[in-house]
Amino acid sequence: MIDTKAQHLGTMFEILGEELDVPERIYRDMISKYQHLGAWIREDSKDKFRADAEIYPQGSVNLGTTIPPVDATCGYDLDLVYRRDLVKSGITQAQLIEQTGDQLRRYIEHLEHQREPLPELTPRRRCWALNFKGHFHMDVLPAIPDDEADVYSLRNLGDAILITDKERCEWQHSNPRGYANWFHEREETVFAEQRRIAAKAFNVDVEMIPIGRVSTPLRRAIQLAKRHRDIRYTGDPEDKPISIIITTLAAMAYANEADAFEAFNNIAQRMRDFISFENGIWRVGNPVNTQENFADKWNERPERAVRFFEWLDALEFDLANAQQQSDLNQFAKALSPAFGKEIVERSLVRFGRRIDESHQKGDLRMAAKTGALGSSGAVVPKNTWYGEEQEPAL
Amino acid sequence: MQALRLKSLFPESSFDVVRNFGLKWVGQLHPTPLSATYTVAISYRLRLRPEVTILDPPLVSRNGSRSPHVFKGEHPCLFRFKYREWDGAMYIADTIVPWVSTWLVHYEIWLATGVWCGSKEEHPAGSGSKNSSG
């Protein structure tokens, strides 16, 4: 719909957001590799540790807010929780990390026997990364159940976990399922409708559409905000705003707008209202864990708070600027430095093809008085764009 | 008749009758809310192809290339007689004008991206390369 400026902006930003989605081929590959790993690990844990284990996705893939890296060679991120059914007193953080590493090495050997492509295994601060070259990497986060969750956890107590952190002595509390549950509640009104539309488009039952594959205005806003951040801080990762803060503030600021641009623009303006600064302490609270402050690093490095507000100002400015352009070419030129020239141009081409498609189908209309294309007025007849040479009259 | 139909759809537009039973219409088109508003002239003489001129803002080139689908003199090419897409019995207001509006959207997108998104007729293979986007 492009009949009004608001609808037109909504369409343009929705298409721009679609450019950030994980391509279907990579998404299917990621899911099948994760399921393969999950099934193998469950069997292996039964054999080796005589204990139950579970692997499940967390983070942006689960929330539907994944975006491609600015450097295409880096690949997408798939974050997995690997929860083993152990008690805290029965294992140390170092042992859990080591055992997970050994297990993943055995998994790679297993893949080798199967003559499957081999990922590269690297240790990270809180997880092990399996890098499937050029496409994506799976970050496997070792975890155990958190038996003290009732002290601080606000929901999904059974899903609360303890995770390792090489830079800290204490186990860290986490609850990705509780967080996802909170996030989905923030968007549930619009979500059900979007999932129904997606199911209709693919001609399948609603349950067949994975939760992470549904697009909602909130998810689009988060994808676009993260992209804006990535472009702004390309080559300068130090102190850049972190995704969990953007995601949390955006979900808090979301007010069930049904339109992608309206949601994005409102969220950009309201996000700052959910950051608190009291007694010299910055705080962006984890909505499912009273003790976790996502902005705790801001208190160690106040530049991070400065950077965050600078970024928010830039985002607000860029969105206001986009609305004031005099034509589609200027619109694209205004968006390119903010979101990346390539995806902006690709989205504009897709918009042009949509216009053409509705023209070819006889759905495109032109309103009297203004000549505005859209859904009102008389149908634009079919025609052929042709040539440079003057064709003789009949 | 053409003039009356144009005037009824675009009450604020103007037209002049010119020599040899010609007609010149000048009106404003705002193809989408994010596009520019264009002042467009359409000159028409019986049996001849209506000639469209974008008066303001003027058409511009992109990195030195002129827009696809224009005739010499920067007149947008909107249809083919060969396919009987247009003849003098059809109202300009219901054909040429909506095609100009659609052309202008494709033109703005082409300016931004270098890609013409409207369905087009490819020139037959080997008919020359320079104008093959035509």
Short mmCIF file of C-alpha atoms in Angstrom, two decimals:
data_model
loop_
_atom_site.label_atom_id
_atom_site.label_comp_id
_atom_site.label_asym_id
_atom_site.label_seq_id
_atom_site.Cartn_x
_atom_site.Cartn_y
_atom_site.Cartn_z
CA MET A 1 0.00 0.00 0.00
CA ILE A 2 1.38 3.38 -0.97
CA ASP A 3 -1.73 5.56 -0.99
CA THR A 4 -0.62 7.75 1.90
CA LYS A 5 2.87 8.85 2.87
CA ALA A 6 2.65 6.80 6.07
CA GLN A 7 1.72 3.66 4.12
CA HIS A 8 4.41 4.32 1.55
CA LEU A 9 7.08 4.70 4.25
CA GLY A 10 5.75 1.54 5.91
CA THR A 11 6.08 -0.38 2.64
CA MET A 12 9.60 0.92 1.96
CA PHE A 13 10.87 0.03 5.45
CA GLU A 14 9.14 -3.35 5.43
CA ILE A 15 10.91 -4.19 2.17
CA LEU A 16 14.19 -2.84 3.54
CA GLY A 17 13.74 -5.09 6.59
CA GLU A 18 13.06 -8.10 4.35
CA GLU A 19 16.50 -7.55 2.82
CA LEU A 20 17.94 -8.31 6.27
CA ASP A 21 16.18 -11.66 6.72
CA VAL A 22 18.22 -14.86 6.76
CA PRO A 23 17.83 -16.33 3.25
CA GLU A 24 15.61 -19.43 3.23
CA ARG A 25 18.46 -21.71 2.05
CA ILE A 26 20.78 -20.64 4.89
CA TYR A 27 17.96 -20.74 7.44
CA ARG A 28 17.09 -24.35 6.51
CA ASP A 29 20.77 -25.32 6.62
CA MET A 30 21.20 -23.73 10.06
CA ILE A 31 18.13 -25.48 11.45
CA SER A 32 19.11 -28.86 10.04
CA LYS A 33 22.68 -28.57 11.40
CA TYR A 34 21.39 -27.52 14.80
CA GLN A 35 18.93 -30.43 14.89
CA HIS A 36 21.66 -32.83 13.83
CA LEU A 37 23.97 -31.60 16.58
CA GLY A 38 21.14 -31.71 19.13
CA ALA A 39 20.23 -35.32 18.33
CA TRP A 40 23.87 -36.44 18.39
CA ILE A 41 24.58 -34.69 21.69
CA ARG A 42 21.55 -36.17 23.42
CA GLU A 43 22.77 -39.69 22.53
CA ASP A 44 26.37 -38.91 23.39
CA SER A 45 25.46 -37.44 26.78
CA LYS A 46 23.39 -40.52 27.64
CA ASP A 47 26.35 -42.80 26.77
CA LYS A 48 29.16 -40.78 28.28
CA PHE A 49 27.57 -38.95 31.19
CA ARG A 50 24.43 -41.00 31.85
CA ALA A 51 22.60 -37.74 32.08
CA ASP A 52 19.97 -35.89 30.10
CA ALA A 53 20.92 -32.97 27.97
CA GLU A 54 19.03 -30.51 25.83
CA ILE A 55 19.99 -28.14 23.04
CA TYR A 56 17.77 -25.26 22.03
CA PRO A 57 18.16 -21.99 20.12
CA GLN A 58 18.28 -18.72 21.97
CA GLY A 59 18.89 -15.12 20.99
CA SER A 60 18.10 -13.41 17.73
CA VAL A 61 17.29 -16.50 15.64
CA ASN A 62 14.74 -17.47 18.23
CA LEU A 63 13.34 -13.94 18.44
CA GLY A 64 13.28 -13.45 14.65
CA THR A 65 15.63 -10.46 14.83
CA THR A 66 18.72 -11.91 13.12
CA ILE A 67 20.51 -9.73 10.60
CA PRO A 68 23.39 -10.46 8.23
CA PRO A 69 26.86 -9.22 9.19
CA VAL A 70 27.97 -6.09 7.32
CA ASP A 71 30.99 -8.11 6.17
CA ALA A 72 29.29 -10.91 4.26
CA THR A 73 32.20 -13.30 4.82
CA CYS A 74 31.47 -13.43 8.55
CA GLY A 75 28.22 -15.40 8.28
CA TYR A 76 25.10 -15.45 10.44
CA ASP A 77 24.97 -16.21 14.15
CA LEU A 78 22.97 -19.06 15.66
CA ASP A 79 23.10 -19.11 19.44
CA LEU A 80 22.34 -22.39 21.18
CA VAL A 81 21.92 -23.27 24.82
CA TYR A 82 23.37 -26.67 25.72
CA ARG A 83 21.85 -27.48 29.06
CA ARG A 84 23.09 -30.52 30.98
CA ASP A 85 21.08 -31.86 33.84
CA LEU A 86 23.70 -31.42 36.56
CA VAL A 87 23.74 -29.75 39.95
CA LYS A 88 26.04 -26.83 40.62
CA SER A 89 27.88 -28.64 43.39
CA GLY A 90 28.67 -31.53 41.04
CA ILE A 91 30.72 -29.67 38.43
CA THR A 92 32.93 -26.59 38.11
CA GLN A 93 32.70 -24.02 35.35
CA ALA A 94 36.09 -25.14 33.99
CA GLN A 95 34.98 -28.78 33.91
CA LEU A 96 31.74 -27.93 32.11
CA ILE A 97 33.61 -25.89 29.50
CA GLU A 98 36.21 -28.62 29.01
CA GLN A 99 33.68 -31.44 28.76
CA THR A 100 31.64 -29.48 26.22
CA GLY A 101 34.76 -28.82 24.16
CA ASP A 102 35.68 -32.54 24.20
CA GLN A 103 32.18 -33.47 23.22
CA LEU A 104 32.12 -31.01 20.32
CA ARG A 105 35.48 -32.37 19.13
CA ARG A 106 33.94 -35.86 19.11
CA TYR A 107 31.03 -34.44 17.18
CA ILE A 108 33.41 -33.08 14.54
CA GLU A 109 35.07 -36.52 14.33
CA HIS A 110 31.63 -38.01 13.88
CA LEU A 111 30.99 -35.57 11.01
CA GLU A 112 34.32 -36.56 9.51
CA HIS A 113 33.27 -40.24 9.49
CA GLN A 114 30.04 -39.21 7.85
CA ARG A 115 32.02 -37.22 5.26
CA GLU A 116 30.06 -34.11 6.17
CA PRO A 117 31.51 -30.58 5.90
CA LEU A 118 33.58 -29.88 9.01
CA PRO A 119 33.07 -26.82 11.17
CA GLU A 120 35.95 -25.15 12.96
CA LEU A 121 35.79 -25.16 16.76
CA THR A 122 36.91 -22.09 18.74
CA PRO A 123 36.57 -21.21 22.42
CA ARG A 124 34.87 -17.93 23.32
CA ARG A 125 34.28 -16.11 26.58
CA ARG A 126 31.03 -17.89 27.40
CA CYS A 127 30.65 -20.52 24.71
CA TRP A 128 32.17 -22.70 22.03
CA ALA A 129 31.76 -21.54 18.45
CA LEU A 130 31.27 -24.02 15.61
CA ASN A 131 32.09 -22.11 12.47
CA PHE A 132 30.52 -23.46 9.28
CA LYS A 133 32.67 -21.49 6.91
CA GLY A 134 31.17 -18.61 5.04
CA HIS A 135 27.57 -19.33 6.05
CA PHE A 136 27.04 -19.15 9.79
CA HIS A 137 28.42 -20.09 13.14
CA MET A 138 26.70 -21.86 15.98
CA ASP A 139 27.63 -20.60 19.42
CA VAL A 140 27.11 -23.44 21.87
CA LEU A 141 26.58 -22.10 25.37
CA PRO A 142 27.17 -24.74 28.06
CA ALA A 143 24.70 -24.44 30.93
CA ILE A 144 23.23 -26.23 33.93
CA PRO A 145 19.84 -25.71 35.61
CA ASP A 146 19.62 -22.86 38.08
CA ASP A 147 18.11 -24.11 41.32
CA GLU A 148 18.02 -20.69 42.94
CA ALA A 149 16.02 -19.05 40.18
CA ASP A 150 13.10 -18.16 42.43
CA VAL A 151 15.23 -15.53 44.17
CA TYR A 152 15.34 -13.18 41.18
CA SER A 153 13.65 -14.78 38.19
CA LEU A 154 10.33 -13.36 37.17
CA ARG A 155 9.07 -16.10 34.90
CA ASN A 156 9.82 -19.56 33.44
CA LEU A 157 11.61 -20.61 36.63
CA GLY A 158 12.17 -24.12 35.27
CA ASP A 159 14.08 -22.68 32.31
CA ALA A 160 16.49 -20.58 34.36
CA ILE A 161 20.09 -21.64 33.77
CA LEU A 162 23.57 -21.02 35.06
CA ILE A 163 26.23 -20.27 32.47
CA THR A 164 29.99 -20.03 32.54
CA ASP A 165 31.99 -16.87 32.07
CA LYS A 166 35.78 -17.01 31.75
CA GLU A 167 36.14 -13.47 33.05
CA ARG A 168 34.18 -14.08 36.25
CA CYS A 169 34.52 -16.59 39.07
CA GLU A 170 30.82 -16.94 39.74
CA TRP A 171 28.35 -18.80 37.56
CA GLN A 172 26.14 -16.31 35.72
CA HIS A 173 22.35 -16.45 35.84
CA SER A 174 20.48 -16.52 32.58
CA ASN A 175 17.05 -17.37 31.25
CA PRO A 176 16.82 -17.12 27.46
CA ARG A 177 13.48 -18.94 27.31
CA GLY A 178 11.99 -16.62 29.90
CA TYR A 179 13.30 -13.65 27.91
CA ALA A 180 11.86 -14.99 24.63
CA ASN A 181 8.57 -15.55 26.39
CA TRP A 182 8.54 -11.92 27.59
CA PHE A 183 9.53 -10.69 24.12
CA HIS A 184 6.75 -12.61 22.40
CA GLU A 185 4.22 -11.21 24.85
CA ARG A 186 5.24 -7.71 23.81
CA GLU A 187 4.32 -8.45 20.20
CA GLU A 188 1.65 -11.12 20.54
CA THR A 189 -1.28 -9.01 19.32
CA VAL A 190 0.36 -8.35 15.98
CA PHE A 191 2.26 -11.64 15.86
CA ALA A 192 -0.76 -13.96 15.54
CA GLU A 193 -2.02 -11.96 12.57
CA GLN A 194 1.39 -11.93 10.84
CA ARG A 195 1.83 -15.67 11.35
CA ARG A 196 -1.61 -16.28 9.85
CA ILE A 197 -0.69 -14.15 6.81
CA ALA A 198 2.62 -16.04 6.37
CA ALA A 199 0.81 -19.41 6.62
CA LYS A 200 -1.65 -18.29 3.96
CA ALA A 201 1.15 -17.13 1.67
CA PHE A 202 2.92 -20.50 1.89
CA ASN A 203 -0.40 -22.36 1.92
CA VAL A 204 0.41 -24.32 5.10
CA ASP A 205 -1.02 -24.62 8.62
CA VAL A 206 -0.20 -21.77 10.99
CA GLU A 207 1.84 -24.10 13.25
CA MET A 208 4.14 -24.89 10.30
CA ILE A 209 5.47 -21.33 10.30
CA PRO A 210 8.38 -21.25 12.79
CA ILE A 211 8.06 -18.50 15.38
CA GLY A 212 11.47 -17.18 14.33
CA ARG A 213 10.34 -16.82 10.69
CA VAL A 214 7.38 -14.55 11.31
CA SER A 215 7.94 -10.89 10.64
CA THR A 216 6.36 -8.36 12.96
CA PRO A 217 6.81 -4.58 13.01
CA LEU A 218 8.74 -4.95 16.29
CA ARG A 219 11.13 -7.50 14.78
CA ARG A 220 11.59 -5.32 11.69
CA ALA A 221 12.32 -2.29 13.87
CA ILE A 222 14.95 -4.26 15.81
CA GLN A 223 16.55 -5.64 12.64
CA LEU A 224 16.71 -2.16 11.14
CA ALA A 225 18.00 -0.58 14.36
CA LYS A 226 20.75 -3.21 14.65
CA ARG A 227 21.66 -2.73 11.01
CA HIS A 228 21.84 1.04 11.53
CA ARG A 229 24.15 0.43 14.48
CA ASP A 230 26.35 -2.00 12.53
CA ILE A 231 26.76 0.44 9.64
CA ARG A 232 27.53 3.32 12.00
CA TYR A 233 30.18 1.32 13.85
CA THR A 234 31.70 -0.60 10.94
CA GLY A 235 35.36 -1.16 11.74
CA ASP A 236 34.85 0.33 15.20
CA PRO A 237 33.34 -2.40 17.39
CA GLU A 238 34.62 -0.89 20.65
CA ASP A 239 31.77 0.46 22.80
CA LYS A 240 29.13 -0.01 20.10
CA PRO A 241 25.58 -0.45 21.46
CA ILE A 242 24.93 -4.13 22.18
CA SER A 243 22.05 -6.05 20.64
CA ILE A 244 20.43 -7.17 23.90
CA ILE A 245 20.03 -3.53 25.01
CA ILE A 246 18.58 -2.49 21.64
CA THR A 247 16.24 -5.50 21.60
CA THR A 248 15.06 -5.00 25.17
CA LEU A 249 14.48 -1.24 24.88
CA ALA A 250 12.72 -1.65 21.52
CA ALA A 251 10.39 -4.33 22.89
CA MET A 252 9.63 -2.11 25.90
CA ALA A 253 8.94 0.87 23.64
CA TYR A 254 6.76 -1.05 21.18
CA ALA A 255 3.09 -0.07 21.41
CA ASN A 256 1.48 -2.55 18.99
CA GLU A 257 1.96 -0.41 15.90
CA ALA A 258 0.94 -2.47 12.88
CA ASP A 259 3.11 -0.62 10.41
CA ALA A 260 6.87 -1.20 10.10
CA PHE A 261 7.89 2.44 9.75
CA GLU A 262 5.52 3.76 12.39
CA ALA A 263 6.80 1.11 14.81
CA PHE A 264 10.45 1.85 13.97
CA ASN A 265 10.08 5.61 14.18
CA ASN A 266 8.13 5.53 17.45
CA ILE A 267 10.53 3.03 18.97
CA ALA A 268 13.54 5.18 18.00
CA GLN A 269 11.94 8.10 19.79
CA ARG A 270 10.83 6.21 22.92
CA MET A 271 13.74 3.85 23.59
CA ARG A 272 15.57 6.34 25.78
CA ASP A 273 12.58 6.54 28.15
CA PHE A 274 13.32 3.02 29.38
CA ILE A 275 16.91 3.68 30.41
CA SER A 276 17.29 4.73 34.02
CA PHE A 277 20.08 6.74 35.62
CA GLU A 278 19.80 6.86 39.38
CA ASN A 279 22.48 7.61 41.96
CA GLY A 280 25.07 7.62 39.22
CA ILE A 281 24.10 4.15 37.99
CA TRP A 282 22.93 3.41 34.45
CA ARG A 283 20.38 0.67 34.26
CA VAL A 284 18.59 -1.29 31.54
CA GLY A 285 16.99 -4.08 33.50
CA ASN A 286 16.58 -7.60 32.22
CA PRO A 287 12.78 -7.87 32.21
CA VAL A 288 12.90 -11.48 33.41
CA ASN A 289 15.70 -11.19 35.93
CA THR A 290 15.59 -8.52 38.60
CA GLN A 291 19.31 -8.81 39.28
CA GLU A 292 20.63 -8.39 35.78
CA ASN A 293 21.49 -4.98 34.40
CA PHE A 294 22.22 -5.14 30.67
CA ALA A 295 23.90 -1.75 30.95
CA ASP A 296 26.31 -2.74 33.72
CA LYS A 297 29.25 -2.13 31.35
CA TRP A 298 28.11 1.48 30.97
CA ASN A 299 28.93 1.98 34.62
CA GLU A 300 32.46 0.65 34.09
CA ARG A 301 32.91 2.61 30.87
CA PRO A 302 30.69 5.70 30.75
CA GLU A 303 31.71 6.23 27.07
CA ARG A 304 29.34 3.38 26.31
CA ALA A 305 26.38 5.38 27.57
CA VAL A 306 27.57 8.36 25.53
CA ARG A 307 27.91 6.17 22.45
CA PHE A 308 24.45 4.74 22.93
CA PHE A 309 22.78 8.15 23.08
CA GLU A 310 24.85 9.37 20.13
CA TRP A 311 23.62 6.39 18.15
CA LEU A 312 19.97 6.96 19.16
CA ASP A 313 20.24 10.62 18.12
CA ALA A 314 21.70 9.59 14.76
CA LEU A 315 18.93 7.04 14.23
CA GLU A 316 16.21 9.58 15.01
CA PHE A 317 17.85 12.10 12.72
CA ASP A 318 18.17 9.61 9.85
CA LEU A 319 14.52 8.58 10.11
CA ALA A 320 13.34 12.20 10.21
CA ASN A 321 15.60 13.02 7.28
CA ALA A 322 14.27 10.12 5.18
CA GLN A 323 10.75 11.50 5.49
CA GLN A 324 11.71 14.88 4.13
CA GLN A 325 13.18 13.83 0.80
CA SER A 326 11.77 15.18 -2.43
CA ASP A 327 11.74 12.00 -4.51
CA LEU A 328 12.53 8.27 -4.39
CA ASN A 329 16.08 8.83 -5.62
CA GLN A 330 16.76 11.33 -2.82
CA PHE A 331 15.01 8.97 -0.40
CA ALA A 332 17.43 6.19 -1.37
CA LYS A 333 20.40 8.55 -1.11
CA ALA A 334 19.32 9.59 2.38
CA LEU A 335 18.95 5.99 3.55
CA SER A 336 22.10 4.57 1.97
CA PRO A 337 24.68 5.90 4.43
CA ALA A 338 22.45 4.83 7.33
CA PHE A 339 21.56 1.27 6.28
CA GLY A 340 24.04 0.41 3.52
CA LYS A 341 23.84 1.40 -0.14
CA GLU A 342 23.53 -2.15 -1.42
CA ILE A 343 20.50 -3.21 0.60
CA VAL A 344 18.80 0.16 0.14
CA GLU A 345 19.16 -0.12 -3.64
CA ARG A 346 18.07 -3.74 -3.65
CA SER A 347 14.97 -2.85 -1.64
CA LEU A 348 14.13 -0.02 -4.04
CA VAL A 349 14.40 -2.38 -7.01
CA ARG A 350 12.08 -4.82 -5.29
CA PHE A 351 9.64 -1.99 -4.69
CA GLY A 352 9.80 -1.12 -8.41
CA ARG A 353 9.17 -4.74 -9.35
CA ARG A 354 6.17 -4.85 -7.03
CA ILE A 355 4.72 -1.79 -8.73
CA ASP A 356 5.29 -3.47 -12.08
CA GLU A 357 3.77 -6.73 -10.89
CA SER A 358 0.58 -5.02 -9.78
CA HIS A 359 0.58 -3.06 -13.06
CA GLN A 360 0.82 -6.32 -15.04
CA LYS A 361 -1.91 -7.94 -12.96
CA GLY A 362 -4.23 -4.99 -13.52
CA ASP A 363 -4.23 -4.03 -9.83
CA LEU A 364 -2.41 -0.72 -10.18
CA ARG A 365 -4.68 2.31 -10.25
CA MET A 366 -4.18 6.02 -10.72
CA ALA A 367 -6.14 8.61 -8.77
CA ALA A 368 -7.63 11.61 -10.57
CA LYS A 369 -6.39 15.12 -9.73
CA THR A 370 -2.96 14.01 -8.46
CA GLY A 371 -1.96 11.16 -10.76
CA ALA A 372 -1.09 9.16 -7.64
CA LEU A 373 -0.57 5.43 -8.16
CA GLY A 374 -2.08 3.04 -5.69
CA SER A 375 -5.39 1.44 -4.92
CA SER A 376 -7.82 4.19 -5.94
CA GLY A 377 -8.89 5.55 -9.30
CA ALA A 378 -8.93 3.86 -12.68
CA VAL A 379 -6.79 0.84 -13.56
CA VAL A 380 -3.51 1.69 -15.31
CA PRO A 381 -3.73 -0.17 -18.64
CA LYS A 382 -0.92 -2.49 -19.70
CA ASN A 383 1.77 -1.11 -21.93
CA THR A 384 5.26 -1.81 -23.23
CA TRP A 385 8.23 0.34 -22.30
CA TYR A 386 10.26 0.34 -25.42
CA GLY A 387 12.98 1.79 -27.41
CA GLU A 388 14.80 4.94 -28.17
CA GLU A 389 13.80 5.19 -31.78
CA GLN A 390 10.59 6.85 -32.78
CA GLU A 391 8.13 4.25 -33.92
CA PRO A 392 6.11 5.35 -36.95
CA ALA A 393 2.43 6.03 -36.40
CA LEU A 394 -0.05 3.57 -37.81
CA MET B 1 -13.03 15.17 -26.33
CA GLN B 2 -9.48 14.43 -25.21
CA ALA B 3 -9.29 17.87 -23.66
CA LEU B 4 -12.58 17.52 -21.80
CA ARG B 5 -11.61 14.18 -20.38
CA LEU B 6 -8.24 15.52 -19.24
CA LYS B 7 -9.86 18.55 -17.69
CA SER B 8 -12.44 16.46 -15.85
CA LEU B 9 -9.80 14.19 -14.32
CA PHE B 10 -7.35 17.02 -13.65
CA PRO B 11 -9.44 20.12 -13.00
CA GLU B 12 -6.40 22.22 -12.19
CA SER B 13 -4.59 21.44 -15.42
CA SER B 14 -4.61 23.67 -18.47
CA PHE B 15 -4.68 23.11 -22.19
CA ASP B 16 -4.28 25.05 -25.37
CA VAL B 17 -5.48 24.31 -28.83
CA VAL B 18 -2.55 24.74 -31.18
CA ARG B 19 -2.11 24.86 -34.92
CA ASN B 20 -3.25 22.00 -37.14
CA PHE B 21 -5.89 20.72 -34.71
CA GLY B 22 -3.29 20.07 -32.07
CA LEU B 23 -3.75 20.01 -28.35
CA LYS B 24 -1.26 20.77 -25.60
CA TRP B 25 -2.11 19.78 -22.04
CA VAL B 26 -0.08 20.87 -19.03
CA GLY B 27 -0.79 19.28 -15.67
CA GLN B 28 0.83 18.14 -12.47
CA LEU B 29 1.46 14.53 -11.49
CA HIS B 30 2.52 13.28 -8.08
CA PRO B 31 3.03 9.56 -8.73
CA THR B 32 3.57 8.44 -5.12
CA PRO B 33 3.73 10.24 -1.78
CA LEU B 34 7.52 9.85 -1.78
CA SER B 35 7.99 10.97 -5.39
CA ALA B 36 8.46 14.48 -6.70
CA THR B 37 5.54 16.45 -8.15
CA TYR B 38 6.13 16.81 -11.88
CA THR B 39 4.78 19.36 -14.30
CA VAL B 40 4.10 17.43 -17.46
CA ALA B 41 3.14 18.56 -20.97
CA ILE B 42 1.42 16.29 -23.46
CA SER B 43 1.17 17.49 -27.07
CA TYR B 44 -1.15 15.65 -29.38
CA ARG B 45 -2.03 15.84 -33.04
CA LEU B 46 -4.58 13.51 -34.54
CA ARG B 47 -3.15 10.12 -35.52
CA LEU B 48 0.27 10.96 -34.18
CA ARG B 49 1.96 9.65 -31.04
CA PRO B 50 1.22 11.97 -28.13
CA GLU B 51 4.49 13.63 -27.18
CA VAL B 52 5.21 13.82 -23.48
CA THR B 53 7.62 16.35 -22.01
CA ILE B 54 8.58 16.53 -18.36
CA LEU B 55 8.82 20.29 -17.80
CA ASP B 56 9.73 20.41 -14.14
CA PRO B 57 11.79 19.12 -12.47
CA PRO B 58 13.68 18.34 -15.68
CA LEU B 59 14.86 14.79 -16.35
CA VAL B 60 18.47 14.23 -15.38
CA SER B 61 21.07 11.66 -16.36
CA ARG B 62 22.63 9.05 -14.10
CA ASN B 63 26.44 8.88 -14.13
CA GLY B 64 26.34 10.30 -17.62
CA SER B 65 23.72 7.87 -19.00
CA ARG B 66 20.33 9.09 -20.03
CA SER B 67 17.19 7.39 -18.80
CA PRO B 68 16.03 4.25 -20.58
CA HIS B 69 12.78 4.44 -22.51
CA VAL B 70 13.04 7.97 -23.79
CA PHE B 71 12.90 9.20 -27.34
CA LYS B 72 15.25 11.82 -28.68
CA GLY B 73 14.41 15.07 -27.00
CA GLU B 74 13.83 13.35 -23.65
CA HIS B 75 10.25 12.34 -24.34
CA PRO B 76 9.23 9.23 -22.34
CA CYS B 77 8.35 6.23 -24.50
CA LEU B 78 5.19 4.79 -23.08
CA PHE B 79 3.70 2.23 -25.46
CA ARG B 80 4.03 0.47 -28.79
CA PHE B 81 1.74 1.12 -31.71
CA LYS B 82 2.80 -2.29 -32.97
CA TYR B 83 0.87 -4.00 -30.17
CA ARG B 84 -2.11 -1.69 -30.60
CA GLU B 85 -1.65 -0.51 -27.03
CA TRP B 86 -2.84 2.91 -28.00
CA ASP B 87 -4.75 4.67 -30.73
CA GLY B 88 -6.47 8.01 -31.03
CA ALA B 89 -9.79 6.54 -29.94
CA MET B 90 -8.44 6.02 -26.45
CA TYR B 91 -8.51 8.79 -23.91
CA ILE B 92 -5.08 10.24 -23.20
CA ALA B 93 -6.26 10.87 -19.64
CA ASP B 94 -6.89 7.13 -19.13
CA THR B 95 -3.80 5.77 -20.88
CA ILE B 96 -0.95 8.18 -21.55
CA VAL B 97 -1.33 10.01 -18.22
CA PRO B 98 -1.26 6.90 -15.97
CA TRP B 99 1.64 5.59 -18.05
CA VAL B 100 3.54 8.84 -17.46
CA SER B 101 2.92 8.52 -13.73
CA THR B 102 4.17 4.92 -13.77
CA TRP B 103 7.12 5.88 -15.99
CA LEU B 104 8.10 8.59 -13.49
CA VAL B 105 8.20 6.09 -10.60
CA HIS B 106 10.39 3.74 -12.64
CA TYR B 107 12.54 6.70 -13.64
CA GLU B 108 13.14 7.73 -10.01
CA ILE B 109 14.04 4.15 -9.09
CA TRP B 110 16.34 3.94 -12.10
CA LEU B 111 18.04 7.17 -10.99
CA ALA B 112 18.71 5.63 -7.58
CA THR B 113 19.69 2.13 -8.68
CA GLY B 114 20.44 2.01 -12.42
CA VAL B 115 17.72 -0.64 -12.81
CA TRP B 116 14.53 -0.18 -14.84
CA CYS B 117 11.91 -2.22 -13.00
CA GLY B 118 9.05 -2.00 -15.45
CA SER B 119 8.40 -4.98 -17.71
CA LYS B 120 10.02 -4.16 -20.97
CA GLU B 121 10.51 -5.51 -24.38
CA GLU B 122 13.99 -6.78 -24.99
CA HIS B 123 15.49 -5.87 -28.30
CA PRO B 124 16.03 -8.91 -30.53
CA ALA B 125 19.45 -10.47 -29.99
CA GLY B 126 22.19 -8.87 -32.02
CA SER B 127 20.25 -5.76 -32.79
CA GLY B 128 22.91 -3.63 -31.20
CA SER B 129 24.25 -3.30 -27.72
CA LYS B 130 24.30 0.38 -26.95
CA ASN B 131 20.58 0.81 -26.65
CA SER B 132 19.74 -2.67 -25.50
CA SER B 133 18.06 -1.41 -22.38
CA GLY B 134 15.51 0.37 -24.57
#
